[in-house]
Amino acid sequence: MSQQGSPIEVGTRLGSGWFADGDRLKFAIPKKGRIAEKIRELLAGCDIKYTKSARVDIAACTNMPMDIVFLPAADIAMYVADGSVDIGITGQDIIRETGRPVNHEIDLGIGACRLCVQWPKSHEGKSTVKDLLGTRVVTSFPNIAKEYFNELAGGEPHSTEVKFLHGSVEAACGMGLADCIVDLVETGDTMRAAGLEIASVIMDSQAVLISKPNTSPAHLEMIQNLKRRVVGYMTATKYCYFCYNCPKARLPEAEKLTPGKRSPTVSTLEDSDWVAVSVLAKRSEIQGIMDSLELIGAKDMLVWDLKNTRGFE
C-alpha cells in the first residue's frame, strides 16, 4: 500500500521523546459521514499535515511520527480497543455499542446528537415507552437497544424483538417493519419527515478522542501533546480576542461582563480616567457583551479572530 507525503525519518524528535519507524502512532478517523469533514478541519487546526490518496485509506503525516488511518466510524472503537490503532475519534454512541474498553481522552464538542427511541406520531394504544415492550424494534444499535429494553422491563422477561438494520432506519415504521426505532437525532428533520417523534432519550452523544488500553509510555507523551493541540484549537474556535477602553469608574461593572478565561488584562492609559481592557470572550456572546459595555460607556471595542491558542486548559 503506497503512502503519500514525505515519511518521517527514524529518530524524529517530538517534545522530549524519540520515535523509531516502528513507533509511529496510528490515528483512526472516520473516512466519511456527518462528522468527517469537521474532524479534518480539527486536524488542520492542530497542524497535523498529511496528503491522502483517493485510492488508499492511510496517510503518513509529514510533520509528526504518525499515520492517519481512515475507517468507518462504526469500526473505530473496535480497532482502538484491539490495539490495531493507537488512538481514534468516534462517537460516544459507537463506543457504548461496541462495548469494548478504551481510554477516554477528551470530548471534542463535534457531532452532538441524541440516541432516541422513536415511534410514529399516532402511536395508538401506547401512552408511555414501556408500552413498547414486546414490540418490534429496528436499529443500527442492537446492543444498546437490547440493554435499554431489558432495563425498561426491570429484569422481567419480555418478547421485544430487536432487529439490526444498517442505514435508513427511520423508514422502518412506515414500511411496516417495526413499531419503533432506536436511532440518532441531531436536528430532528429526518425524524419528523418520516412521521416519527421521540418516545425516550437513551443517551447524549458527541465525538470523542479515545486511546487504546495499555498505551506505551512513548505514545502517551505524544497523545498528551495532541490533546494540548486539540484543546488549543477548540479554544480558538469558541473564543475571540476582545479589547476595549472603559471609564475607570465603571471597571468593576465591565469586568463582570468580561471575566475572560482566567481574568481580564487591564492597562492604564495616558488619560487617567480611562483604562484599556483585553480579554478572551465567547464568540457566541460577543455581540451582547458589546451592547452591555456600550451602556456603561465603554468605547473603541475591537474583536479579533483567533487562529490557535495554548495554555487555557
mmCIF file of C-alpha atoms in Angstrom:
data_model
loop_
_atom_site.group_PDB
_atom_site.id
_atom_site.type_symbol
_atom_site.label_atom_id
_atom_site.label_comp_id
_atom_site.label_asym_id
_atom_site.label_seq_id
_atom_site.Cartn_x
_atom_site.Cartn_y
_atom_site.Cartn_z
ATOM 1 C CA MET A 1 0.000 0.000 0.000
ATOM 2 C CA SER A 2 1.550 3.305 -1.056
ATOM 3 C CA GLN A 3 1.669 6.324 1.246
ATOM 4 C CA GLN A 4 1.604 9.965 0.255
ATOM 5 C CA GLY A 5 3.879 12.743 1.519
ATOM 6 C CA SER A 6 7.419 12.643 2.862
ATOM 7 C CA PRO A 7 7.967 9.923 5.501
ATOM 8 C CA ILE A 8 9.246 10.860 8.957
ATOM 9 C CA GLU A 9 12.869 9.815 9.336
ATOM 10 C CA VAL A 10 13.955 7.328 12.003
ATOM 11 C CA GLY A 11 14.723 9.187 15.215
ATOM 12 C CA THR A 12 12.275 12.044 14.642
ATOM 13 C CA ARG A 13 12.030 14.066 17.824
ATOM 14 C CA LEU A 14 8.745 15.185 19.394
ATOM 15 C CA GLY A 15 8.939 17.053 22.682
ATOM 16 C CA SER A 16 11.411 15.120 24.824
ATOM 17 C CA GLY A 17 10.851 11.731 23.149
ATOM 18 C CA TRP A 18 12.343 9.890 20.200
ATOM 19 C CA PHE A 19 10.422 7.622 17.855
ATOM 20 C CA ALA A 20 11.754 4.867 15.626
ATOM 21 C CA ASP A 21 9.909 3.885 12.440
ATOM 22 C CA GLY A 22 8.042 1.128 14.290
ATOM 23 C CA ASP A 23 6.829 3.601 16.910
ATOM 24 C CA ARG A 24 4.678 5.718 14.610
ATOM 25 C CA LEU A 25 1.340 6.464 16.210
ATOM 26 C CA LYS A 26 -1.703 5.185 14.301
ATOM 27 C CA PHE A 27 -4.612 7.647 14.472
ATOM 28 C CA ALA A 28 -8.008 6.472 13.169
ATOM 29 C CA ILE A 29 -10.611 8.969 11.961
ATOM 30 C CA PRO A 30 -13.924 8.490 10.110
ATOM 31 C CA LYS A 31 -13.443 8.168 6.360
ATOM 32 C CA LYS A 32 -16.896 9.643 5.661
ATOM 33 C CA GLY A 33 -20.113 10.613 7.378
ATOM 34 C CA ARG A 34 -21.619 13.600 9.139
ATOM 35 C CA ILE A 35 -18.570 14.467 11.276
ATOM 36 C CA ALA A 36 -15.727 13.511 8.919
ATOM 37 C CA GLU A 37 -15.253 16.999 7.445
ATOM 38 C CA LYS A 38 -15.265 18.658 10.877
ATOM 39 C CA ILE A 39 -12.629 16.231 12.095
ATOM 40 C CA ARG A 40 -10.426 17.012 9.089
ATOM 41 C CA GLU A 41 -10.788 20.711 9.964
ATOM 42 C CA LEU A 42 -9.782 19.882 13.540
ATOM 43 C CA LEU A 43 -6.625 18.085 12.375
ATOM 44 C CA ALA A 44 -5.716 21.022 10.122
ATOM 45 C CA GLY A 45 -6.223 23.404 13.050
ATOM 46 C CA CYS A 46 -3.841 21.262 15.111
ATOM 47 C CA ASP A 47 -1.232 21.484 12.313
ATOM 48 C CA ILE A 48 -1.389 17.758 11.571
ATOM 49 C CA LYS A 49 -0.224 17.642 7.973
ATOM 50 C CA TYR A 50 -0.774 14.752 5.580
ATOM 51 C CA THR A 51 -1.706 14.030 1.984
ATOM 52 C CA LYS A 52 -4.248 11.307 1.263
ATOM 53 C CA SER A 53 -4.519 9.434 -1.993
ATOM 54 C CA ALA A 54 -8.038 8.656 -3.180
ATOM 55 C CA ARG A 55 -7.012 5.005 -3.568
ATOM 56 C CA VAL A 56 -5.729 4.263 -0.057
ATOM 57 C CA ASP A 57 -7.091 4.669 3.456
ATOM 58 C CA ILE A 58 -3.847 5.516 5.238
ATOM 59 C CA ALA A 59 -1.771 8.683 5.029
ATOM 60 C CA ALA A 60 1.623 9.399 6.562
ATOM 61 C CA CYS A 61 1.878 12.678 8.470
ATOM 62 C CA THR A 62 4.653 14.840 7.101
ATOM 63 C CA ASN A 63 5.390 16.771 10.306
ATOM 64 C CA MET A 64 4.743 14.196 13.055
ATOM 65 C CA PRO A 65 5.651 10.500 13.541
ATOM 66 C CA MET A 66 2.061 9.458 12.970
ATOM 67 C CA ASP A 67 -0.140 7.774 10.356
ATOM 68 C CA ILE A 68 -3.762 8.772 9.777
ATOM 69 C CA VAL A 69 -5.985 5.716 9.183
ATOM 70 C CA PHE A 70 -9.384 6.323 7.567
ATOM 71 C CA LEU A 71 -12.012 3.854 8.805
ATOM 72 C CA PRO A 72 -15.800 3.571 9.031
ATOM 73 C CA ALA A 73 -16.818 5.448 12.196
ATOM 74 C CA ALA A 74 -18.660 2.354 13.473
ATOM 75 C CA ASP A 75 -15.416 0.325 13.435
ATOM 76 C CA ILE A 76 -13.048 2.771 15.125
ATOM 77 C CA ALA A 77 -13.808 1.893 18.757
ATOM 78 C CA MET A 78 -13.204 -1.806 17.994
ATOM 79 C CA TYR A 79 -9.882 -1.111 16.257
ATOM 80 C CA VAL A 80 -8.730 1.046 19.182
ATOM 81 C CA ALA A 81 -9.852 -1.497 21.787
ATOM 82 C CA ASP A 82 -7.994 -4.261 19.923
ATOM 83 C CA GLY A 83 -4.842 -2.150 19.733
ATOM 84 C CA SER A 84 -4.818 -2.230 15.924
ATOM 85 C CA VAL A 85 -4.672 1.574 16.052
ATOM 86 C CA ASP A 86 -3.417 3.664 18.962
ATOM 87 C CA ILE A 87 -5.969 6.479 19.080
ATOM 88 C CA GLY A 88 -9.147 7.384 17.259
ATOM 89 C CA ILE A 89 -12.091 9.728 17.009
ATOM 90 C CA THR A 90 -15.612 8.322 17.075
ATOM 91 C CA GLY A 91 -18.974 8.887 18.738
ATOM 92 C CA GLN A 92 -19.850 8.001 22.316
ATOM 93 C CA ASP A 93 -22.792 6.030 20.915
ATOM 94 C CA ILE A 94 -20.404 3.844 18.891
ATOM 95 C CA ILE A 95 -18.175 3.243 21.920
ATOM 96 C CA ARG A 96 -21.143 2.112 24.012
ATOM 97 C CA GLU A 97 -22.483 -0.063 21.197
ATOM 98 C CA THR A 98 -19.085 -1.727 20.714
ATOM 99 C CA GLY A 99 -18.873 -2.467 24.431
ATOM 100 C CA ARG A 100 -15.083 -2.715 24.458
ATOM 101 C CA PRO A 101 -12.782 -0.935 26.944
ATOM 102 C CA VAL A 102 -10.988 2.169 25.639
ATOM 103 C CA ASN A 103 -9.439 5.183 27.330
ATOM 104 C CA HIS A 104 -11.489 8.351 27.053
ATOM 105 C CA GLU A 105 -9.103 11.240 26.348
ATOM 106 C CA ILE A 106 -11.194 14.323 25.541
ATOM 107 C CA ASP A 107 -14.668 15.403 24.424
ATOM 108 C CA LEU A 108 -14.485 17.222 21.098
ATOM 109 C CA GLY A 109 -17.849 19.009 21.001
ATOM 110 C CA ILE A 110 -18.369 17.771 17.426
ATOM 111 C CA GLY A 111 -21.424 15.940 16.131
ATOM 112 C CA ALA A 112 -23.602 16.441 19.209
ATOM 113 C CA CYS A 113 -26.762 14.327 18.980
ATOM 114 C CA ARG A 114 -29.048 12.044 20.998
ATOM 115 C CA LEU A 115 -29.759 8.355 20.646
ATOM 116 C CA CYS A 116 -33.521 8.053 20.994
ATOM 117 C CA VAL A 117 -36.397 5.620 20.919
ATOM 118 C CA GLN A 118 -38.709 6.992 18.220
ATOM 119 C CA TRP A 119 -42.273 5.986 17.432
ATOM 120 C CA PRO A 120 -44.940 7.114 14.933
ATOM 121 C CA LYS A 121 -46.717 10.325 15.897
ATOM 122 C CA SER A 122 -50.015 8.433 16.141
ATOM 123 C CA HIS A 123 -48.646 5.577 18.383
ATOM 124 C CA GLU A 124 -52.219 4.496 19.057
ATOM 125 C CA GLY A 125 -52.677 2.405 22.172
ATOM 126 C CA LYS A 126 -49.287 3.368 23.549
ATOM 127 C CA SER A 127 -49.020 6.131 26.142
ATOM 128 C CA THR A 128 -45.539 5.501 27.592
ATOM 129 C CA VAL A 129 -42.327 3.976 26.287
ATOM 130 C CA LYS A 130 -42.967 0.904 28.476
ATOM 131 C CA ASP A 131 -45.841 0.093 26.135
ATOM 132 C CA LEU A 132 -43.177 -0.721 23.528
ATOM 133 C CA LEU A 133 -42.082 -3.811 25.463
ATOM 134 C CA GLY A 134 -42.935 -6.861 23.394
ATOM 135 C CA THR A 135 -42.983 -4.927 20.099
ATOM 136 C CA ARG A 136 -40.659 -4.860 17.079
ATOM 137 C CA VAL A 137 -37.641 -2.524 17.232
ATOM 138 C CA VAL A 138 -35.360 -1.722 14.295
ATOM 139 C CA THR A 139 -31.992 -0.069 14.901
ATOM 140 C CA SER A 140 -28.331 0.232 13.923
ATOM 141 C CA PHE A 141 -27.522 -0.045 17.662
ATOM 142 C CA PRO A 142 -28.809 -3.522 18.629
ATOM 143 C CA ASN A 143 -26.667 -3.909 21.751
ATOM 144 C CA ILE A 144 -27.740 -0.564 23.216
ATOM 145 C CA ALA A 145 -31.372 -1.204 22.254
ATOM 146 C CA LYS A 146 -31.417 -4.643 23.912
ATOM 147 C CA GLU A 147 -29.774 -3.227 27.036
ATOM 148 C CA TYR A 148 -32.310 -0.382 27.164
ATOM 149 C CA PHE A 149 -35.400 -2.578 26.798
ATOM 150 C CA ASN A 150 -34.037 -5.104 29.306
ATOM 151 C CA GLU A 151 -33.628 -2.288 31.835
ATOM 152 C CA LEU A 152 -37.080 -0.966 30.916
ATOM 153 C CA ALA A 153 -38.525 -4.389 31.729
ATOM 154 C CA GLY A 154 -36.902 -4.271 35.159
ATOM 155 C CA GLY A 155 -35.491 -7.770 34.885
ATOM 156 C CA GLU A 156 -38.809 -9.308 33.922
ATOM 157 C CA PRO A 157 -38.983 -11.482 30.786
ATOM 158 C CA HIS A 158 -40.245 -9.745 27.667
ATOM 159 C CA SER A 159 -40.634 -10.555 23.985
ATOM 160 C CA THR A 160 -39.266 -7.339 22.477
ATOM 161 C CA GLU A 161 -37.760 -8.146 19.076
ATOM 162 C CA VAL A 162 -34.697 -6.068 18.179
ATOM 163 C CA LYS A 163 -33.658 -6.225 14.534
ATOM 164 C CA PHE A 164 -30.452 -4.773 13.078
ATOM 165 C CA LEU A 165 -30.681 -2.536 10.025
ATOM 166 C CA HIS A 166 -27.776 -0.588 8.601
ATOM 167 C CA GLY A 167 -28.966 2.755 7.237
ATOM 168 C CA SER A 168 -32.412 4.240 6.526
ATOM 169 C CA VAL A 169 -33.665 3.061 9.908
ATOM 170 C CA GLU A 170 -36.225 5.886 10.012
ATOM 171 C CA ALA A 171 -38.189 4.255 7.162
ATOM 172 C CA ALA A 172 -38.788 1.016 9.080
ATOM 173 C CA CYS A 173 -42.025 2.077 10.809
ATOM 174 C CA GLY A 174 -43.577 3.465 7.637
ATOM 175 C CA MET A 175 -42.756 0.251 5.782
ATOM 176 C CA GLY A 176 -44.345 -1.885 8.451
ATOM 177 C CA LEU A 177 -41.062 -3.440 9.582
ATOM 178 C CA ALA A 178 -41.117 -2.002 13.101
ATOM 179 C CA ASP A 179 -43.306 -0.482 15.794
ATOM 180 C CA CYS A 180 -40.483 1.844 16.853
ATOM 181 C CA ILE A 181 -36.852 2.525 16.080
ATOM 182 C CA VAL A 182 -33.722 3.412 18.042
ATOM 183 C CA ASP A 183 -31.686 5.949 16.098
ATOM 184 C CA LEU A 184 -29.666 9.146 16.364
ATOM 185 C CA VAL A 185 -31.401 12.520 16.363
ATOM 186 C CA GLU A 186 -29.376 15.632 15.523
ATOM 187 C CA THR A 187 -31.718 18.324 14.185
ATOM 188 C CA GLY A 188 -34.815 16.116 14.095
ATOM 189 C CA ASP A 189 -35.598 16.958 10.459
ATOM 190 C CA THR A 190 -35.239 13.353 9.232
ATOM 191 C CA MET A 191 -37.286 12.054 12.145
ATOM 192 C CA ARG A 192 -40.159 14.471 11.502
ATOM 193 C CA ALA A 193 -40.069 13.840 7.748
ATOM 194 C CA ALA A 194 -40.598 10.141 8.500
ATOM 195 C CA GLY A 195 -43.606 10.933 10.697
ATOM 196 C CA LEU A 196 -41.825 9.990 13.917
ATOM 197 C CA GLU A 197 -41.301 11.635 17.300
ATOM 198 C CA ILE A 198 -39.148 10.937 20.328
ATOM 199 C CA ALA A 199 -40.567 8.473 22.844
ATOM 200 C CA SER A 200 -37.472 8.408 25.054
ATOM 201 C CA VAL A 201 -33.847 9.616 25.052
ATOM 202 C CA ILE A 202 -31.371 6.817 25.722
ATOM 203 C CA MET A 203 -28.152 8.865 25.722
ATOM 204 C CA ASP A 204 -26.460 12.052 24.577
ATOM 205 C CA SER A 205 -23.513 11.599 22.240
ATOM 206 C CA GLN A 206 -20.679 13.541 20.642
ATOM 207 C CA ALA A 207 -17.330 12.798 19.040
ATOM 208 C CA VAL A 208 -14.534 11.964 21.476
ATOM 209 C CA LEU A 209 -10.826 11.191 21.260
ATOM 210 C CA ILE A 210 -10.041 7.726 22.607
ATOM 211 C CA SER A 211 -6.865 5.693 23.042
ATOM 212 C CA LYS A 212 -6.130 2.004 23.380
ATOM 213 C CA PRO A 213 -5.643 0.346 26.786
ATOM 214 C CA ASN A 214 -2.043 -0.195 27.868
ATOM 215 C CA THR A 215 -0.635 2.618 25.719
ATOM 216 C CA SER A 216 3.169 2.669 25.660
ATOM 217 C CA PRO A 217 4.965 5.463 27.584
ATOM 218 C CA ALA A 218 6.396 6.856 24.326
ATOM 219 C CA HIS A 219 2.931 7.099 22.782
ATOM 220 C CA LEU A 220 1.460 8.560 25.970
ATOM 221 C CA GLU A 221 3.703 11.595 25.573
ATOM 222 C CA MET A 222 2.575 12.081 22.002
ATOM 223 C CA ILE A 223 -1.094 11.684 22.947
ATOM 224 C CA GLN A 224 -0.738 14.325 25.647
ATOM 225 C CA ASN A 225 0.830 16.663 23.103
ATOM 226 C CA LEU A 226 -2.050 16.020 20.692
ATOM 227 C CA LYS A 227 -4.570 16.740 23.459
ATOM 228 C CA ARG A 228 -2.923 20.094 24.146
ATOM 229 C CA ARG A 229 -3.132 20.945 20.450
ATOM 230 C CA VAL A 230 -6.783 19.922 20.306
ATOM 231 C CA VAL A 231 -7.739 21.946 23.384
ATOM 232 C CA GLY A 232 -5.845 24.939 21.988
ATOM 233 C CA TYR A 233 -7.647 24.759 18.668
ATOM 234 C CA MET A 234 -11.040 24.192 20.297
ATOM 235 C CA THR A 235 -10.498 27.257 22.481
ATOM 236 C CA ALA A 236 -9.682 29.304 19.368
ATOM 237 C CA THR A 237 -12.934 28.223 17.695
ATOM 238 C CA LYS A 238 -15.050 29.121 20.737
ATOM 239 C CA TYR A 239 -13.403 32.386 21.802
ATOM 240 C CA CYS A 240 -12.255 35.661 20.271
ATOM 241 C CA TYR A 241 -9.736 38.243 21.484
ATOM 242 C CA PHE A 242 -11.597 41.354 22.625
ATOM 243 C CA CYS A 243 -10.179 44.773 23.527
ATOM 244 C CA TYR A 244 -11.910 47.964 24.605
ATOM 245 C CA ASN A 245 -11.427 51.173 26.547
ATOM 246 C CA CYS A 246 -13.504 51.737 29.649
ATOM 247 C CA PRO A 247 -14.075 54.580 32.128
ATOM 248 C CA LYS A 248 -12.045 53.652 35.192
ATOM 249 C CA ALA A 249 -15.016 54.265 37.453
ATOM 250 C CA ARG A 250 -17.039 51.614 35.582
ATOM 251 C CA LEU A 251 -14.296 48.959 35.517
ATOM 252 C CA PRO A 252 -15.907 46.670 38.148
ATOM 253 C CA GLU A 253 -19.069 46.503 36.017
ATOM 254 C CA ALA A 254 -17.030 45.884 32.872
ATOM 255 C CA GLU A 255 -15.056 43.052 34.495
ATOM 256 C CA LYS A 256 -18.307 41.297 35.426
ATOM 257 C CA LEU A 257 -19.317 41.438 31.753
ATOM 258 C CA THR A 258 -15.885 40.257 30.533
ATOM 259 C CA PRO A 259 -14.321 37.947 33.136
ATOM 260 C CA GLY A 260 -12.255 36.128 30.476
ATOM 261 C CA LYS A 261 -10.850 32.618 30.756
ATOM 262 C CA ARG A 262 -8.752 33.481 33.801
ATOM 263 C CA SER A 263 -9.036 37.244 34.342
ATOM 264 C CA PRO A 264 -9.019 40.378 32.171
ATOM 265 C CA THR A 265 -5.814 42.268 31.427
ATOM 266 C CA VAL A 266 -6.224 45.915 32.492
ATOM 267 C CA SER A 267 -3.772 48.579 31.322
ATOM 268 C CA THR A 268 -3.578 52.243 32.212
ATOM 269 C CA LEU A 269 -3.930 54.969 29.590
ATOM 270 C CA GLU A 270 -2.476 58.486 29.437
ATOM 271 C CA ASP A 271 -5.919 59.705 30.376
ATOM 272 C CA SER A 272 -6.048 58.554 33.995
ATOM 273 C CA ASP A 273 -9.835 58.401 33.927
ATOM 274 C CA TRP A 274 -9.737 55.543 31.417
ATOM 275 C CA VAL A 275 -8.288 52.004 31.258
ATOM 276 C CA ALA A 276 -7.778 49.527 28.411
ATOM 277 C CA VAL A 277 -9.165 46.025 28.860
ATOM 278 C CA SER A 278 -8.209 42.942 26.845
ATOM 279 C CA VAL A 279 -9.812 39.568 27.356
ATOM 280 C CA LEU A 280 -10.955 36.334 25.725
ATOM 281 C CA ALA A 281 -14.702 36.364 25.122
ATOM 282 C CA LYS A 282 -17.039 33.700 23.793
ATOM 283 C CA ARG A 283 -17.831 34.212 20.124
ATOM 284 C CA SER A 284 -21.463 33.296 20.727
ATOM 285 C CA GLU A 285 -21.825 36.082 23.306
ATOM 286 C CA ILE A 286 -19.681 38.885 21.918
ATOM 287 C CA GLN A 287 -22.461 40.989 20.361
ATOM 288 C CA GLY A 288 -24.474 41.021 23.580
ATOM 289 C CA ILE A 289 -21.341 41.844 25.571
ATOM 290 C CA MET A 290 -20.607 44.858 23.370
ATOM 291 C CA ASP A 291 -24.217 46.033 23.714
ATOM 292 C CA SER A 292 -23.916 45.922 27.504
ATOM 293 C CA LEU A 293 -20.485 47.583 27.559
ATOM 294 C CA GLU A 294 -21.758 50.474 25.458
ATOM 295 C CA LEU A 295 -24.423 51.138 28.070
ATOM 296 C CA ILE A 296 -21.733 51.725 30.725
ATOM 297 C CA GLY A 297 -19.687 53.993 28.461
ATOM 298 C CA ALA A 298 -17.079 51.621 27.010
ATOM 299 C CA LYS A 299 -15.508 52.766 23.721
ATOM 300 C CA ASP A 300 -13.113 51.642 20.974
ATOM 301 C CA MET A 301 -14.156 47.986 21.003
ATOM 302 C CA LEU A 302 -12.164 45.636 18.756
ATOM 303 C CA VAL A 303 -12.674 41.912 18.104
ATOM 304 C CA TRP A 304 -10.029 39.576 16.629
ATOM 305 C CA ASP A 305 -10.429 36.013 15.444
ATOM 306 C CA LEU A 306 -8.018 33.521 16.964
ATOM 307 C CA LYS A 307 -6.103 31.050 14.827
ATOM 308 C CA ASN A 308 -4.910 28.950 17.743
ATOM 309 C CA THR A 309 -4.225 29.093 21.487
ATOM 310 C CA ARG A 310 -2.316 27.178 24.134
ATOM 311 C CA GLY A 311 -2.306 27.048 27.928
ATOM 312 C CA PHE A 312 -6.022 27.715 28.528
ATOM 313 C CA GLU A 313 -6.866 24.233 29.864
#
